[in-house]
Amino acid sequence: MGVVLACNNYEIIDLGVMVSCEKILEAAKEHNADIIGLSGLITPSLDEMVYVAKEMERNGFTIPLLIGGATTSKVHTAVKIEQHYTKAPVVHVLDASRSVPVSGSLLKTDNYEEFVGDIRKDYARIREQYSKKSGERELLTMDAARANKFAIEWKQEDLPKPNLTGTKVFEDYDLAKIAPYIDWTPFFQTWELHGRFPKILDDEVVGVEARKLFADAQEMLAQIISEKWLTAKAVIGIWPANTVNDDDIEIYADGHRNEVIGVNHNLRQQGKKAAGVPAISIADFVAPKETGLADHMGGFVVTCGIGCEERAKEFEKNHDDYNSILLKALADRLAEAFAELMHECVRKEYWGYAKDETLNNEDLIKEKYAGIRPAPGYPACPDHTEKSTLFNLLNATESTGVVLTESLAMWPAASVSGWYFAHPQSKYFGLGKIGKDQVENIASR
């Protein structure tokens, strides 16, 4: 979670990311802040924002709270945050450029009462709509969802034996080999320029700015590679595995499958489906233990963030925020590209189930490859706590330098982690809402 303080002397104080709630409130008091701004970088930030709002209420704060960032929304702000901080306005801001007029309206201007009143009415309406929608949502019981699992006709020939079992570490990977795998579309979205690459470069509305930004990015990317501003490291692993109890995957030390070295706990879709549509869990893509078939699953942690923070701070010391943001955005893109490259290496070499694959980068972006690499925290497996199991299996921190924070964010920020599944019928999906019975079940597991 990123944090900024806005003060009435026109000073903006950036407290950085992963700042504790206590430090946020201390800094706000010390600098006599007029506004606190929170930016959600990853989904655990959403819960942290709720906690900050509650603590602001408990400590008697009376200054506005701005909420923004990629993981946030007006609905989340209205439903989860605003009601916990009642002594001043809580406002969701769609992007950084809009924070300026919003802040101006919040600093006791002539239209303050009207502005705040409209927001509170809007958020009350959103909560009412959300409540009605939630009440209409029909869920299966967990037992019924499990009975409707994704059905696979298990065959040993669909479960290829990997060429690698255990883990493999990659030190100081060549950035020049990673760069061709960059997906540039999300890069432009970081700058609020929406459109698919490369068409965005010729867009009638944002084309000029997109071309300028892309030229700057190419120039800096060349420097990053030639001057080795960043260091790329990775660790991958492939282990014998089988599903047990419908939604858990046991991971074994070796092919004898007697020693369990980790358990991947999964959630299952519970939304009521049309006839013939399954309720999927990621565990459905690994052969059940009772089949007696020898299946496997894999995992990875990659980073291109080593050296990024130090270089970005050099830019910031020179008041060059543009190049600081540009560097961080490129580091993020390189990390995602590294994950793409490693997955290709796994498919074609280390697992070897797609050794004849011939996909270009556009095909990879469209996920035309066999198998999947879902990441903890994303739609198919939104539980971030599974990162701890993944990191332990890979010995990831010692191997790559990537650490997990208390909220299970990865540091350096330009890092990616996830699981590998190879079955030809495995696919990405969204979990959706789950019931209390499954919440209690996953907690006990």
XYZ file of C-alpha atoms in Angstrom:
445
model
C 0.000 0.000 0.000
C 1.386 3.402 -1.000
C 0.853 6.407 1.273
C 1.016 10.181 0.694
C 0.205 13.108 2.953
C -1.065 16.425 1.592
C -0.389 19.492 3.728
C -1.874 22.982 3.496
C 1.539 24.497 2.797
C 1.371 22.794 -0.621
C 3.765 20.082 0.540
C 3.207 16.506 -0.629
C 4.952 13.916 1.545
C 5.415 10.435 0.044
C 5.740 7.878 2.834
C 6.456 5.111 0.317
C 4.962 1.610 0.349
C 4.421 -0.996 3.066
C 4.200 1.628 5.804
C 2.554 0.509 9.039
C -0.695 2.149 10.130
C 0.984 3.482 13.264
C 3.662 5.241 11.213
C 1.055 6.711 8.880
C -0.861 8.283 11.747
C 2.315 9.471 13.486
C 3.520 11.149 10.292
C 0.112 12.742 9.705
C 0.208 14.296 13.182
C 3.860 15.335 12.899
C 3.354 17.147 9.580
C -0.107 18.453 10.457
C -1.461 16.794 7.321
C -4.706 17.974 5.775
C -5.361 14.810 3.727
C -4.141 11.207 3.841
C -3.993 9.324 0.532
C -3.766 5.530 0.315
C -2.952 3.669 -2.907
C -3.813 -0.011 -3.296
C -1.035 -1.829 -5.120
C -2.133 -5.424 -4.451
C -5.265 -7.007 -3.000
C -3.984 -7.271 0.626
C -3.846 -3.456 0.553
C -7.643 -3.419 0.559
C -7.840 -4.904 4.046
C -5.045 -2.624 5.254
C -7.020 0.410 4.084
C -9.998 -0.695 6.186
C -7.689 -1.000 9.196
C -6.249 2.489 8.623
C -9.771 3.937 8.420
C -10.753 2.250 11.693
C -7.608 3.534 13.407
C -8.180 7.072 12.125
C -11.664 6.912 13.660
C -10.358 5.497 16.941
C -7.620 8.135 17.185
C -9.980 11.036 16.560
C -8.734 12.146 13.137
C -10.914 14.651 11.299
C -9.084 14.957 7.951
C -10.229 13.479 4.609
C -9.046 10.065 3.457
C -8.430 9.505 -0.272
C -8.478 5.951 -1.687
C -6.943 5.050 -5.048
C -4.861 2.537 -6.946
C -5.358 -0.356 -9.329
C -6.957 -2.761 -6.845
C -9.449 -0.243 -5.423
C -12.914 0.773 -6.583
C -15.730 3.097 -5.630
C -17.765 0.060 -4.543
C -15.041 -1.198 -2.199
C -14.599 2.289 -0.763
C -18.340 2.705 -0.167
C -19.008 -0.786 1.171
C -15.842 -1.612 3.108
C -14.114 1.642 4.129
C -16.340 4.711 4.415
C -18.533 3.418 7.233
C -15.497 2.850 9.458
C -14.368 6.494 9.286
C -17.256 8.872 9.940
C -15.528 12.042 11.151
C -14.391 13.221 7.706
C -15.002 12.352 4.046
C -13.641 9.152 2.482
C -13.337 9.559 -1.291
C -12.319 7.113 -4.014
C -10.165 8.754 -6.692
C -10.017 6.993 -10.044
C -6.484 8.095 -10.934
C -3.740 10.408 -9.686
C -4.644 13.252 -12.061
C -8.077 13.559 -10.450
C -6.739 13.793 -6.916
C -5.927 17.483 -7.408
C -9.479 18.786 -8.014
C -10.857 16.362 -5.396
C -8.349 17.616 -2.827
C -9.245 21.192 -3.678
C -12.920 20.496 -3.065
C -12.125 18.847 0.270
C -10.083 21.693 1.722
C -13.058 23.632 3.064
C -13.881 25.510 -0.137
C -17.225 27.162 -0.835
C -18.681 23.971 -2.327
C -17.326 21.686 0.428
C -20.696 20.794 1.988
C -22.334 20.167 -1.377
C -19.351 18.101 -2.627
C -19.167 15.921 0.498
C -22.955 15.553 0.682
C -23.128 14.310 -2.919
C -20.388 11.765 -2.290
C -22.044 10.409 0.844
C -25.390 10.095 -0.941
C -23.697 8.318 -3.839
C -21.902 5.881 -1.520
C -25.108 5.171 0.416
C -26.811 4.333 -2.889
C -23.920 2.037 -3.853
C -24.144 0.214 -0.507
C -27.874 -0.294 -0.942
C -27.413 -1.680 -4.463
C -24.585 -3.906 -3.284
C -26.702 -5.245 -0.447
C -29.571 -6.091 -2.792
C -27.237 -7.721 -5.295
C -25.522 -9.751 -2.580
C -28.888 -10.929 -1.309
C -29.834 -12.146 -4.793
C -26.632 -14.104 -5.292
C -27.353 -17.827 -5.005
C -24.585 -20.136 -3.856
C -24.255 -23.890 -3.850
C -23.371 -25.645 -0.639
C -19.755 -26.718 -0.526
C -20.759 -30.382 -0.792
C -22.857 -29.638 -3.863
C -20.026 -27.646 -5.438
C -17.597 -30.521 -4.869
C -20.078 -32.946 -6.379
C -20.088 -30.721 -9.477
C -16.302 -30.563 -9.842
C -14.503 -30.235 -13.165
C -14.529 -33.811 -14.470
C -11.378 -35.153 -16.101
C -10.942 -38.658 -17.503
C -7.558 -39.332 -15.957
C -4.938 -41.032 -18.141
C -1.243 -41.467 -17.393
C -0.386 -40.387 -20.958
C -1.809 -36.922 -20.132
C 0.564 -36.658 -17.132
C 4.061 -36.420 -18.661
C 7.008 -37.082 -16.377
C 9.077 -33.878 -15.954
C 12.720 -33.687 -16.998
C 13.359 -31.784 -13.751
C 12.127 -32.663 -10.290
C 13.062 -30.475 -7.351
C 14.210 -26.888 -7.775
C 16.497 -24.928 -10.071
C 17.901 -21.441 -9.417
C 18.751 -18.847 -12.086
C 21.243 -16.163 -11.058
C 21.666 -12.819 -12.833
C 19.576 -13.816 -15.857
C 20.311 -11.869 -19.040
C 17.842 -8.964 -19.238
C 18.327 -8.804 -23.004
C 16.766 -12.268 -23.259
C 13.822 -11.232 -21.064
C 12.933 -7.957 -22.813
C 11.429 -9.531 -25.995
C 8.740 -11.151 -23.805
C 7.379 -7.817 -22.519
C 3.641 -7.256 -22.868
C 3.486 -3.501 -23.469
C -0.285 -3.000 -23.133
C -0.290 -2.944 -19.282
C 2.672 -0.556 -19.382
C 0.516 2.108 -21.041
C -2.350 1.399 -18.635
C 0.036 2.305 -15.783
C 0.082 5.800 -17.266
C -3.711 5.873 -17.783
C -3.289 5.505 -21.553
C -5.828 2.876 -22.557
C -5.578 0.843 -25.739
C -3.832 -2.273 -26.980
C -0.224 -2.191 -28.094
C 0.856 -1.535 -30.841
C -2.416 0.038 -32.047
C -2.289 2.563 -29.198
C 0.720 4.218 -30.873
C -1.574 5.362 -33.708
C -4.629 6.141 -31.573
C -6.351 9.386 -32.544
C -6.697 10.532 -28.930
C -3.617 9.254 -27.071
C -1.317 8.235 -29.923
C 1.044 11.216 -29.666
C 1.563 10.760 -25.916
C 1.825 6.989 -26.307
C 4.583 7.291 -28.917
C 6.533 9.748 -26.765
C 6.198 7.520 -23.706
C 7.188 4.427 -25.701
C 10.282 6.180 -27.062
C 11.321 7.177 -23.526
C 10.697 3.616 -22.343
C 12.807 2.121 -25.130
C 15.662 4.494 -24.347
C 15.589 3.663 -20.627
C 15.169 -0.072 -21.282
C 18.338 -0.014 -23.386
C 20.154 1.655 -20.476
C 18.756 -0.824 -17.961
C 20.130 -3.687 -20.050
C 23.487 -2.224 -21.127
C 24.350 -0.692 -17.741
C 22.786 -3.536 -15.685
C 20.615 -1.289 -13.548
C 18.540 -4.290 -12.494
C 19.370 -7.880 -11.569
C 17.031 -10.717 -12.579
C 16.817 -13.879 -10.474
C 14.462 -16.833 -10.502
C 13.768 -20.180 -8.908
C 11.475 -22.843 -10.341
C 10.390 -26.169 -8.947
C 8.485 -29.275 -10.093
C 7.372 -31.913 -7.599
C 5.340 -35.143 -7.502
C 1.789 -34.248 -6.447
C -1.743 -35.590 -6.096
C -5.076 -34.115 -5.070
C -6.625 -35.247 -1.770
C -9.987 -34.404 -0.162
C -11.214 -32.715 -3.375
C -9.533 -29.309 -2.905
C -6.042 -29.910 -1.464
C -2.931 -30.895 -3.393
C -0.288 -32.897 -1.563
C 3.259 -32.185 -2.733
C 5.800 -34.960 -2.186
C 9.543 -35.079 -1.615
C 10.150 -37.673 -4.346
C 8.561 -40.212 -6.640
C 7.824 -42.628 -3.785
C 5.131 -40.142 -2.640
C 5.495 -41.123 1.018
C 6.789 -37.804 2.413
C 4.511 -34.759 2.129
C 6.611 -31.580 1.971
C 3.738 -29.161 1.402
C -0.004 -28.906 0.881
C -1.556 -26.458 -1.566
C -5.014 -25.531 -0.194
C -7.532 -24.388 -2.788
C -10.966 -22.798 -2.975
C -13.822 -23.929 -5.206
C -16.427 -21.975 -7.141
C -19.794 -21.948 -5.351
C -21.905 -19.762 -7.596
C -24.932 -21.621 -8.921
C -24.228 -22.815 -12.458
C -26.246 -23.639 -15.522
C -26.776 -27.326 -16.175
C -23.548 -29.047 -17.183
C -21.255 -26.205 -16.070
C -18.785 -27.356 -13.382
C -17.771 -25.638 -10.136
C -14.010 -25.498 -10.582
C -11.092 -25.660 -8.169
C -7.456 -25.577 -9.218
C -7.135 -28.931 -7.447
C -9.273 -30.419 -10.224
C -6.269 -30.183 -12.562
C -4.071 -32.604 -10.570
C -4.826 -36.343 -10.525
C -6.575 -37.522 -7.337
C -4.459 -39.747 -5.112
C -6.978 -42.574 -5.304
C -6.378 -42.924 -9.073
C -2.874 -44.218 -8.356
C -1.536 -42.036 -11.178
C 1.779 -40.194 -10.878
C 1.047 -36.503 -11.387
C 3.125 -33.360 -10.708
C 2.771 -29.631 -10.100
C 5.299 -26.822 -10.163
C 5.968 -23.366 -8.803
C 8.109 -20.305 -9.422
C 9.329 -16.989 -8.051
C 10.992 -14.469 -10.369
C 12.196 -10.922 -9.815
C 13.608 -8.074 -11.878
C 13.381 -5.649 -8.971
C 16.851 -5.984 -7.460
C 18.472 -2.543 -7.768
C 15.234 -0.786 -8.759
C 14.501 0.986 -5.478
C 18.010 2.419 -5.126
C 18.044 3.728 -8.710
C 14.513 5.176 -8.360
C 15.544 7.039 -5.199
C 18.426 8.640 -7.128
C 15.903 10.028 -9.602
C 13.670 11.221 -6.776
C 16.550 13.023 -5.051
C 16.904 15.026 -8.253
C 13.134 15.690 -8.277
C 12.805 13.505 -11.375
C 9.577 11.678 -10.547
C 8.897 10.887 -14.207
C 11.979 8.711 -14.639
C 11.466 7.144 -11.215
C 7.966 6.020 -12.201
C 9.191 4.979 -15.654
C 11.887 2.771 -14.138
C 9.451 1.084 -11.735
C 6.964 0.483 -14.538
C 9.678 -1.100 -16.700
C 10.886 -3.258 -13.815
C 7.312 -4.526 -13.369
C 7.033 -5.307 -17.078
C 10.379 -7.130 -17.052
C 9.284 -9.224 -14.063
C 6.088 -10.269 -15.842
C 8.128 -10.970 -18.983
C 10.540 -13.096 -16.933
C 7.596 -15.122 -15.621
C 6.472 -15.641 -19.233
C 9.957 -16.688 -20.318
C 10.391 -19.113 -17.404
C 7.011 -20.700 -18.088
C 8.037 -21.257 -21.706
C 11.277 -22.872 -20.541
C 9.305 -25.132 -18.202
C 6.861 -26.203 -20.914
C 9.539 -26.845 -23.531
C 12.485 -28.061 -21.436
C 12.218 -28.585 -17.669
C 8.795 -30.261 -17.715
C 9.012 -30.828 -21.443
C 5.349 -31.503 -22.155
C 5.285 -28.947 -25.005
C 8.810 -29.324 -26.399
C 7.621 -28.628 -29.958
C 5.781 -25.422 -29.040
C 6.260 -22.562 -31.541
C 4.426 -19.517 -30.204
C 5.291 -15.869 -30.788
C 4.961 -13.217 -28.098
C 1.441 -12.260 -29.180
C 0.397 -15.915 -28.812
C 1.912 -16.020 -25.325
C 0.060 -12.849 -24.305
C -3.172 -14.478 -25.530
C -2.325 -17.547 -23.370
C -2.387 -20.000 -26.271
C 0.114 -22.250 -24.490
C -0.747 -25.582 -22.839
C -1.067 -25.536 -19.046
C -1.479 -22.555 -16.709
C 0.531 -20.583 -14.126
C -1.998 -19.069 -11.668
C -0.623 -16.742 -9.000
C -1.805 -16.609 -5.371
C -3.990 -13.520 -5.058
C -5.443 -13.734 -8.552
C -8.973 -14.819 -9.629
C -8.480 -18.599 -9.663
C -6.649 -18.713 -6.314
C -7.217 -15.432 -4.425
C -5.797 -16.683 -1.109
C -2.444 -14.924 -0.630
C -1.505 -17.183 2.308
C -0.583 -19.931 -0.181
C 2.491 -17.848 -1.061
C 4.047 -18.994 2.219
C 3.830 -22.642 1.134
C 5.200 -21.763 -2.294
C 8.139 -19.791 -0.881
C 8.990 -22.591 1.568
C 8.983 -25.241 -1.168
C 11.230 -23.144 -3.393
C 13.432 -21.764 -0.609
C 12.633 -18.614 -2.559
C 14.031 -15.897 -0.313
C 17.469 -17.498 -0.062
C 17.466 -18.308 -3.791
C 16.235 -14.988 -5.192
C 16.271 -12.380 -2.415
C 12.503 -11.905 -2.708
C 10.830 -11.667 0.708
C 7.213 -11.788 1.825
C 5.973 -8.922 3.965
C 3.526 -9.333 6.845
C 0.675 -8.720 4.399
C 2.209 -11.274 1.967
C 3.257 -8.714 -0.619
C 6.515 -9.535 -2.389
C 9.572 -7.306 -2.038
C 11.175 -6.148 -4.321
C 7.860 -5.110 -5.809
C 8.858 -6.112 -9.362
C 8.462 -9.812 -8.547
C 6.035 -12.526 -9.660
C 5.208 -15.901 -8.126
C 2.799 -18.693 -8.940
C 2.096 -22.352 -9.592
C 2.561 -24.474 -12.716
C -0.098 -26.922 -13.926
C 0.455 -29.024 -17.043
C -2.737 -30.978 -17.657
C -4.068 -30.222 -21.167
C -7.529 -29.407 -19.767
C -6.270 -26.976 -17.111
C -7.522 -23.441 -17.655
C -7.780 -20.034 -15.986
C -11.035 -19.102 -14.243
C -12.438 -16.742 -11.610
C -13.443 -18.076 -8.204
C -16.267 -15.620 -7.505
C -18.125 -15.428 -4.204
C -17.941 -18.280 -1.705
C -20.167 -19.248 1.207
C -19.571 -19.273 4.940
C -19.365 -23.082 4.876
C -16.318 -22.908 2.597
C -14.742 -20.099 4.613
C -14.963 -22.281 7.733
C -13.721 -25.307 5.811
C -10.618 -23.585 4.365
C -9.854 -22.125 7.796
C -9.896 -25.591 9.378
C -7.807 -27.087 6.572
